[in-house]
PDB file of C-alpha atoms in Angstrom:
ATOM      1  CA  MET W   2     226.618 -77.914  68.981  1.00  0.00           C
ATOM      2  CA  ASN W   3     229.230 -78.203  66.236  1.00  0.00           C
ATOM      3  CA  SER W   4     232.707 -77.115  67.159  1.00  0.00           C
ATOM      4  CA  VAL W   5     234.692 -74.289  65.629  1.00  0.00           C
ATOM      5  CA  ARG W   6     238.154 -74.491  64.058  1.00  0.00           C
ATOM      6  CA  TYR W   7     239.747 -71.947  66.425  1.00  0.00           C
ATOM      7  CA  LYS W   8     239.319 -74.053  69.590  1.00  0.00           C
ATOM      8  CA  SER W   9     240.670 -71.433  71.992  1.00  0.00           C
ATOM      9  CA  ARG W  10     237.796 -69.126  70.941  1.00  0.00           C
ATOM     10  CA  GLU W  11     235.003 -71.703  71.072  1.00  0.00           C
ATOM     11  CA  CYS W  12     232.315 -70.990  73.664  1.00  0.00           C
ATOM     12  CA  LEU W  13     230.416 -74.017  74.949  1.00  0.00           C
ATOM     13  CA  ASP W  14     228.837 -72.298  77.973  1.00  0.00           C
ATOM     14  CA  GLN W  15     225.116 -72.653  77.178  1.00  0.00           C
ATOM     15  CA  GLU W  16     224.074 -70.170  79.864  1.00  0.00           C
ATOM     16  CA  LYS W  17     226.432 -67.535  78.433  1.00  0.00           C
ATOM     17  CA  ILE W  18     225.210 -68.217  74.881  1.00  0.00           C
ATOM     18  CA  GLU W  19     221.543 -67.973  75.954  1.00  0.00           C
ATOM     19  CA  GLY W  20     222.180 -64.704  77.795  1.00  0.00           C
ATOM     20  CA  PHE W  21     224.068 -63.264  74.829  1.00  0.00           C
ATOM     21  CA  LEU W  22     221.305 -64.176  72.356  1.00  0.00           C
ATOM     22  CA  GLN W  23     218.658 -62.715  74.646  1.00  0.00           C
ATOM     23  CA  GLN W  24     220.373 -59.341  75.093  1.00  0.00           C
ATOM     24  CA  ALA W  25     222.004 -58.709  71.696  1.00  0.00           C
ATOM     25  CA  ARG W  26     219.860 -56.472  69.533  1.00  0.00           C
ATOM     26  CA  LEU W  27     220.823 -57.169  65.921  1.00  0.00           C
ATOM     27  CA  GLY W  28     221.457 -60.296  63.887  1.00  0.00           C
ATOM     28  CA  TYR W  29     222.181 -61.102  60.252  1.00  0.00           C
ATOM     29  CA  LEU W  30     219.997 -63.551  58.362  1.00  0.00           C
ATOM     30  CA  GLY W  31     222.052 -65.375  55.728  1.00  0.00           C
ATOM     31  CA  LEU W  32     220.180 -66.913  52.810  1.00  0.00           C
ATOM     32  CA  ALA W  33     221.086 -68.689  49.566  1.00  0.00           C
ATOM     33  CA  ASP W  34     219.409 -66.896  46.650  1.00  0.00           C
ATOM     34  CA  GLY W  35     220.145 -69.403  43.914  1.00  0.00           C
ATOM     35  CA  ASN W  36     223.928 -69.273  43.607  1.00  0.00           C
ATOM     36  CA  ARG W  37     224.212 -65.849  45.290  1.00  0.00           C
ATOM     37  CA  PRO W  38     224.371 -65.033  48.996  1.00  0.00           C
ATOM     38  CA  TYR W  39     221.778 -62.687  50.467  1.00  0.00           C
ATOM     39  CA  VAL W  40     222.205 -61.309  53.994  1.00  0.00           C
ATOM     40  CA  VAL W  41     219.658 -59.166  55.830  1.00  0.00           C
ATOM     41  CA  PRO W  42     220.194 -57.374  59.185  1.00  0.00           C
ATOM     42  CA  LEU W  43     217.227 -57.940  61.511  1.00  0.00           C
ATOM     43  CA  ASN W  44     215.858 -57.422  64.978  1.00  0.00           C
ATOM     44  CA  TYR W  45     215.058 -60.766  66.562  1.00  0.00           C
ATOM     45  CA  VAL W  46     214.157 -62.549  69.763  1.00  0.00           C
ATOM     46  CA  TRP W  47     215.625 -65.726  71.198  1.00  0.00           C
ATOM     47  CA  THR W  48     213.189 -67.554  73.429  1.00  0.00           C
ATOM     48  CA  GLU W  49     212.671 -71.148  74.495  1.00  0.00           C
ATOM     49  CA  GLY W  50     215.629 -72.308  72.370  1.00  0.00           C
ATOM     50  CA  LYS W  51     214.234 -70.820  69.156  1.00  0.00           C
ATOM     51  CA  LEU W  52     215.003 -67.754  67.075  1.00  0.00           C
ATOM     52  CA  TYR W  53     212.172 -65.518  65.843  1.00  0.00           C
ATOM     53  CA  PHE W  54     212.059 -62.538  63.510  1.00  0.00           C
ATOM     54  CA  HIS W  55     209.357 -60.729  61.574  1.00  0.00           C
ATOM     55  CA  GLY W  56     208.845 -58.398  58.670  1.00  0.00           C
ATOM     56  CA  ALA W  57     206.706 -57.623  55.666  1.00  0.00           C
ATOM     57  CA  GLY W  58     204.898 -60.667  54.312  1.00  0.00           C
ATOM     58  CA  ASP W  59     206.258 -60.221  50.807  1.00  0.00           C
ATOM     59  CA  GLY W  60     209.505 -59.089  49.246  1.00  0.00           C
ATOM     60  CA  ARG W  61     212.815 -60.632  48.268  1.00  0.00           C
ATOM     61  CA  ARG W  62     213.690 -62.112  51.684  1.00  0.00           C
ATOM     62  CA  ASN W  63     210.448 -64.061  51.860  1.00  0.00           C
ATOM     63  CA  GLN W  64     210.740 -65.223  48.246  1.00  0.00           C
ATOM     64  CA  VAL W  65     214.271 -66.481  48.839  1.00  0.00           C
ATOM     65  CA  MET W  66     213.168 -68.321  52.014  1.00  0.00           C
ATOM     66  CA  SER W  67     210.219 -69.907  50.221  1.00  0.00           C
ATOM     67  CA  ASP W  68     212.649 -71.239  47.571  1.00  0.00           C
ATOM     68  CA  ASN W  69     215.225 -72.411  50.142  1.00  0.00           C
ATOM     69  CA  SER W  70     214.338 -72.319  53.829  1.00  0.00           C
ATOM     70  CA  GLU W  71     217.868 -73.232  55.026  1.00  0.00           C
ATOM     71  CA  VAL W  72     219.272 -70.217  56.869  1.00  0.00           C
ATOM     72  CA  CYS W  73     222.229 -69.136  58.944  1.00  0.00           C
ATOM     73  CA  PHE W  74     221.546 -66.408  61.495  1.00  0.00           C
ATOM     74  CA  THR W  75     224.608 -64.692  62.954  1.00  0.00           C
ATOM     75  CA  VAL W  76     224.677 -62.478  66.025  1.00  0.00           C
ATOM     76  CA  CYS W  77     227.940 -60.715  66.852  1.00  0.00           C
ATOM     77  CA  GLU W  78     228.967 -57.950  69.206  1.00  0.00           C
ATOM     78  CA  GLU W  79     232.355 -56.255  69.211  1.00  0.00           C
ATOM     79  CA  TYR W  80     233.569 -54.954  72.582  1.00  0.00           C
ATOM     80  CA  GLY W  81     236.782 -53.140  71.598  1.00  0.00           C
ATOM     81  CA  THR W  82     240.426 -53.705  70.692  1.00  0.00           C
ATOM     82  CA  ILE W  83     242.810 -55.711  72.862  1.00  0.00           C
ATOM     83  CA  THR W  84     246.319 -54.263  72.662  1.00  0.00           C
ATOM     84  CA  ASP W  85     249.611 -56.142  72.852  1.00  0.00           C
ATOM     85  CA  PRO W  86     253.254 -55.027  72.588  1.00  0.00           C
ATOM     86  CA  VAL W  87     253.525 -57.385  69.602  1.00  0.00           C
ATOM     87  CA  PRO W  88     251.427 -55.892  66.759  1.00  0.00           C
ATOM     88  CA  ALA W  89     250.475 -59.329  65.389  1.00  0.00           C
ATOM     89  CA  LYS W  90     248.892 -60.167  68.765  1.00  0.00           C
ATOM     90  CA  THR W  91     246.584 -57.136  68.790  1.00  0.00           C
ATOM     91  CA  ASP W  92     243.054 -58.540  68.797  1.00  0.00           C
ATOM     92  CA  THR W  93     239.351 -57.785  69.082  1.00  0.00           C
ATOM     93  CA  ALA W  94     237.154 -58.589  72.061  1.00  0.00           C
ATOM     94  CA  TYR W  95     233.855 -60.063  70.832  1.00  0.00           C
ATOM     95  CA  MET W  96     231.189 -62.728  71.101  1.00  0.00           C
ATOM     96  CA  SER W  97     229.424 -64.339  68.161  1.00  0.00           C
ATOM     97  CA  VAL W  98     226.859 -67.079  67.674  1.00  0.00           C
ATOM     98  CA  MET W  99     225.845 -68.726  64.406  1.00  0.00           C
ATOM     99  CA  ILE W 100     222.477 -70.509  64.299  1.00  0.00           C
ATOM    100  CA  PHE W 101     221.768 -72.911  61.443  1.00  0.00           C
ATOM    101  CA  GLY W 102     218.290 -74.226  60.664  1.00  0.00           C
ATOM    102  CA  GLN W 103     215.193 -73.813  58.549  1.00  0.00           C
ATOM    103  CA  ALA W 104     213.046 -70.683  58.604  1.00  0.00           C
ATOM    104  CA  GLU W 105     209.390 -71.548  59.071  1.00  0.00           C
ATOM    105  CA  PRO W 106     206.545 -69.048  58.739  1.00  0.00           C
ATOM    106  CA  ILE W 107     204.344 -69.042  61.828  1.00  0.00           C
ATOM    107  CA  THR W 108     200.680 -69.504  61.065  1.00  0.00           C
ATOM    108  CA  ASP W 109     199.450 -69.941  64.646  1.00  0.00           C
ATOM    109  CA  LEU W 110     198.043 -66.621  65.881  1.00  0.00           C
ATOM    110  CA  ASP W 111     198.800 -67.382  69.544  1.00  0.00           C
ATOM    111  CA  GLU W 112     202.469 -68.104  68.804  1.00  0.00           C
ATOM    112  CA  ALA W 113     202.794 -65.035  66.546  1.00  0.00           C
ATOM    113  CA  THR W 114     201.232 -62.819  69.220  1.00  0.00           C
ATOM    114  CA  HIS W 115     203.539 -64.262  71.895  1.00  0.00           C
ATOM    115  CA  VAL W 116     206.623 -63.658  69.723  1.00  0.00           C
ATOM    116  CA  LEU W 117     205.650 -60.099  68.815  1.00  0.00           C
ATOM    117  CA  GLN W 118     205.001 -59.382  72.513  1.00  0.00           C
ATOM    118  CA  GLU W 119     208.477 -60.753  73.290  1.00  0.00           C
ATOM    119  CA  MET W 120     209.893 -58.371  70.673  1.00  0.00           C
ATOM    120  CA  MET W 121     208.085 -55.447  72.300  1.00  0.00           C
ATOM    121  CA  ASN W 122     209.424 -56.529  75.703  1.00  0.00           C
ATOM    122  CA  LYS W 123     212.970 -56.658  74.328  1.00  0.00           C
ATOM    123  CA  TYR W 124     213.095 -53.489  72.236  1.00  0.00           C
ATOM    124  CA  VAL W 125     210.688 -51.153  74.083  1.00  0.00           C
ATOM    125  CA  PRO W 126     210.277 -52.602  77.593  1.00  0.00           C
ATOM    126  CA  GLY W 127     207.517 -50.909  79.564  1.00  0.00           C
ATOM    127  CA  TYR W 128     206.604 -48.512  76.761  1.00  0.00           C
ATOM    128  CA  TYR W 129     203.098 -49.886  76.170  1.00  0.00           C
ATOM    129  CA  ASN W 130     200.678 -50.061  79.082  1.00  0.00           C
ATOM    130  CA  ARG W 131     198.955 -53.276  77.983  1.00  0.00           C
ATOM    131  CA  PRO W 132     199.913 -56.506  76.243  1.00  0.00           C
ATOM    132  CA  LEU W 133     199.601 -56.963  72.514  1.00  0.00           C
ATOM    133  CA  SER W 134     196.215 -58.423  71.577  1.00  0.00           C
ATOM    134  CA  LYS W 135     195.646 -61.240  69.103  1.00  0.00           C
ATOM    135  CA  GLN W 136     193.172 -58.988  67.290  1.00  0.00           C
ATOM    136  CA  HIS W 137     195.857 -56.341  66.808  1.00  0.00           C
ATOM    137  CA  VAL W 138     198.322 -58.886  65.433  1.00  0.00           C
ATOM    138  CA  GLU W 139     195.679 -60.409  63.159  1.00  0.00           C
ATOM    139  CA  LYS W 140     194.743 -57.043  61.656  1.00  0.00           C
ATOM    140  CA  TYR W 141     198.168 -55.419  61.663  1.00  0.00           C
ATOM    141  CA  ARG W 142     199.423 -54.327  58.267  1.00  0.00           C
ATOM    142  CA  SER W 143     202.818 -52.842  57.600  1.00  0.00           C
ATOM    143  CA  ALA W 144     202.587 -49.107  57.110  1.00  0.00           C
ATOM    144  CA  VAL W 145     205.636 -49.237  54.845  1.00  0.00           C
ATOM    145  CA  PHE W 146     204.855 -52.180  52.592  1.00  0.00           C
ATOM    146  CA  GLY W 147     201.072 -52.374  52.788  1.00  0.00           C
ATOM    147  CA  GLY W 148     201.009 -56.136  53.348  1.00  0.00           C
ATOM    148  CA  PRO W 149     200.608 -58.422  56.337  1.00  0.00           C
ATOM    149  CA  VAL W 150     203.455 -58.917  58.774  1.00  0.00           C
ATOM    150  CA  GLN W 151     204.954 -62.408  58.771  1.00  0.00           C
ATOM    151  CA  VAL W 152     206.629 -63.930  61.817  1.00  0.00           C
ATOM    152  CA  TYR W 153     209.267 -66.640  61.274  1.00  0.00           C
ATOM    153  CA  ARG W 154     210.719 -69.286  63.547  1.00  0.00           C
ATOM    154  CA  VAL W 155     214.111 -70.976  63.263  1.00  0.00           C
ATOM    155  CA  ILE W 156     214.618 -74.128  65.305  1.00  0.00           C
ATOM    156  CA  PRO W 157     218.377 -74.617  65.386  1.00  0.00           C
ATOM    157  CA  SER W 158     219.719 -77.769  63.747  1.00  0.00           C
ATOM    158  CA  HIS W 159     223.110 -76.734  65.109  1.00  0.00           C
ATOM    159  CA  MET W 160     224.896 -73.702  66.547  1.00  0.00           C
ATOM    160  CA  THR W 161     228.436 -72.487  66.997  1.00  0.00           C
ATOM    161  CA  ALA W 162     229.690 -69.796  69.358  1.00  0.00           C
ATOM    162  CA  LYS W 163     233.006 -67.984  69.638  1.00  0.00           C
ATOM    163  CA  GLU W 164     234.354 -65.351  71.957  1.00  0.00           C
ATOM    164  CA  SER W 165     237.408 -63.318  72.729  1.00  0.00           C
ATOM    165  CA  PRO W 166     236.693 -61.913  76.179  1.00  0.00           C
ATOM    166  CA  ILE W 167     237.418 -58.362  77.246  1.00  0.00           C
ATOM    167  CA  GLU W 168     240.837 -58.047  78.904  1.00  0.00           C
ATOM    168  CA  ALA W 169     240.211 -54.844  80.867  1.00  0.00           C
ATOM    169  CA  GLU W 170     243.878 -54.010  81.432  1.00  0.00           C
ATOM    170  CA  LYS W 171     244.680 -54.435  77.714  1.00  0.00           C
ATOM    171  CA  MET W 172     241.707 -52.645  76.132  1.00  0.00           C
ATOM    172  CA  TYR W 173     242.682 -49.818  73.812  1.00  0.00           C
ATOM    173  CA  LYS W 174     241.689 -46.367  75.018  1.00  0.00           C
ATOM    174  CA  LYS W 175     242.410 -43.398  72.792  1.00  0.00           C
ATOM    175  CA  ASP W 176     244.539 -40.936  74.739  1.00  0.00           C
ATOM    176  CA  MET W 177     243.999 -37.438  73.399  1.00  0.00           C
ATOM    177  CA  ASP W 178     247.341 -36.202  74.818  1.00  0.00           C
ATOM    178  CA  THR W 179     249.371 -38.762  72.878  1.00  0.00           C
ATOM    179  CA  GLU W 180     247.280 -38.777  69.695  1.00  0.00           C
ATOM    180  CA  ARG W 181     249.517 -38.466  66.689  1.00  0.00           C
ATOM    181  CA  GLN W 182     249.134 -35.528  64.363  1.00  0.00           C
ATOM    182  CA  VAL W 183     248.988 -36.303  60.655  1.00  0.00           C
TER     183      VAL W 183
END
């Protein structure tokens, strides 16, 4: 894992990073569209050391990735504001992970089915009474875009992680009795 500039915020705890990536619900896929950045918020799953996401099989995101498969996927969660008597030391509690690698479309039906089942397990656990079938995945078409769903895999070439842990006694809580009137 590459290091980060702000060493006191760097997180090297692999177990903590894995747990964070497995529970966080939203990430941002960063792409290079020629000389312009293009960032897309996505649901994703992190399993077996790989990142997976899916979506319509056509569209701008897929075109950009077919032109340049190098991606940066960022997951970040903000936990609140850390107060301090010195205004310049007021801070934010958070965790973030940046995953760098190449996005690869998955063509193997077994792997695609496994990944989509993992997504169902993450986002709607226990909602469906039976596992996703390969036949369903093979025939599934997006109701919105009318094309096939494409699943992508990113095998990290490197990752960075940062955190500013929650300091319970310093977390800002809005007190309605002392709220200032404007």
